[in-house]
């Protein structure tokens, strides 16, 4: 099961939690896929992640340590 992140600080938090035990973790970036038509006056979908653009997704992607495999 992947571990969802949506900020650059969350991979560090994961490191603190697992300590010296180093399991193989799959980290995925949680993206907002909701729709906000009418200049944002209407919101359709969940309020889960603040990551809405490729630029916003870049910071957590760069914070993921180790080899990166994109699928």
Short mmCIF file of C-alpha atoms in Angstrom, two decimals:
data_model
loop_
_atom_site.label_atom_id
_atom_site.label_comp_id
_atom_site.label_asym_id
_atom_site.label_seq_id
_atom_site.Cartn_x
_atom_site.Cartn_y
_atom_site.Cartn_z
CA UNK A 1 0.00 0.00 0.00
CA UNK A 2 1.47 3.39 -0.95
CA UNK A 3 1.96 6.18 1.55
CA UNK A 4 0.42 9.42 0.29
CA UNK A 5 2.25 12.73 0.78
CA UNK A 6 1.39 16.28 -0.25
CA UNK A 7 4.19 18.42 1.15
CA UNK A 8 7.97 18.50 1.03
CA UNK A 9 8.30 17.94 4.81
CA UNK A 10 6.38 14.68 4.94
CA UNK A 11 9.22 12.38 3.75
CA UNK A 12 11.32 13.67 6.70
CA UNK A 13 8.42 12.88 9.04
CA UNK A 14 8.30 9.34 7.65
CA UNK A 15 12.04 8.98 8.35
CA UNK A 16 11.50 10.08 11.95
CA UNK A 17 8.70 7.56 12.45
CA UNK A 18 10.49 4.51 10.98
CA UNK A 19 13.81 5.32 12.69
CA UNK A 20 16.57 2.82 12.01
CA UNK A 21 14.10 0.23 10.68
CA UNK A 22 14.14 0.86 6.93
CA UNK A 23 11.19 -0.81 5.26
CA UNK A 24 10.65 -0.36 1.54
CA UNK A 25 7.95 2.30 1.23
CA UNK A 26 6.11 3.46 -1.83
CA UNK A 27 5.53 7.19 -1.59
CA UNK A 28 2.92 8.77 -3.83
CA UNK A 29 2.05 12.43 -4.22
CA UNK A 30 -1.58 13.16 -3.39
CA UNK A 31 -2.98 15.48 -6.07
CA UNK A 32 -6.19 17.47 -5.90
CA UNK A 33 -8.39 16.38 -8.78
CA UNK A 34 -11.43 18.42 -7.85
CA UNK A 35 -12.99 20.87 -10.27
CA UNK A 36 -13.60 24.54 -9.47
CA UNK A 37 -15.69 26.07 -12.26
CA UNK A 38 -17.19 29.57 -12.23
CA UNK A 39 -13.87 31.20 -11.23
CA UNK A 40 -13.65 29.01 -8.12
CA UNK A 41 -17.09 29.90 -6.78
CA UNK A 42 -18.17 26.27 -7.13
CA UNK A 43 -16.16 23.30 -5.83
CA UNK A 44 -16.85 19.79 -7.13
CA UNK A 45 -14.92 16.98 -5.46
CA UNK A 46 -13.11 16.29 -2.19
CA UNK A 47 -11.01 18.77 -0.20
CA UNK A 48 -8.01 16.47 0.34
CA UNK A 49 -4.82 17.93 -1.02
CA UNK A 50 -3.47 21.41 -1.62
CA UNK A 51 -1.37 20.13 -4.54
CA UNK A 52 -3.21 21.27 -7.65
CA UNK A 53 -0.54 22.11 -10.25
CA UNK A 54 2.61 20.44 -11.61
CA UNK A 55 4.68 23.20 -9.99
CA UNK A 56 3.14 22.45 -6.59
CA UNK A 57 3.83 18.73 -7.07
CA UNK A 58 7.52 19.37 -7.77
CA UNK A 59 8.49 20.20 -4.15
CA UNK A 60 7.27 16.93 -2.60
CA UNK A 61 8.67 15.00 -5.58
CA UNK A 62 12.15 16.46 -4.99
CA UNK A 63 11.89 15.70 -1.25
CA UNK A 64 11.43 11.94 -1.80
CA UNK A 65 14.81 10.36 -1.01
CA UNK A 66 16.45 7.52 -2.88
CA UNK A 67 15.86 6.13 -6.35
CA UNK A 68 12.79 7.42 -8.11
CA UNK A 69 10.72 5.22 -10.34
CA UNK A 70 7.87 6.95 -12.10
CA UNK A 71 4.97 4.88 -13.33
#
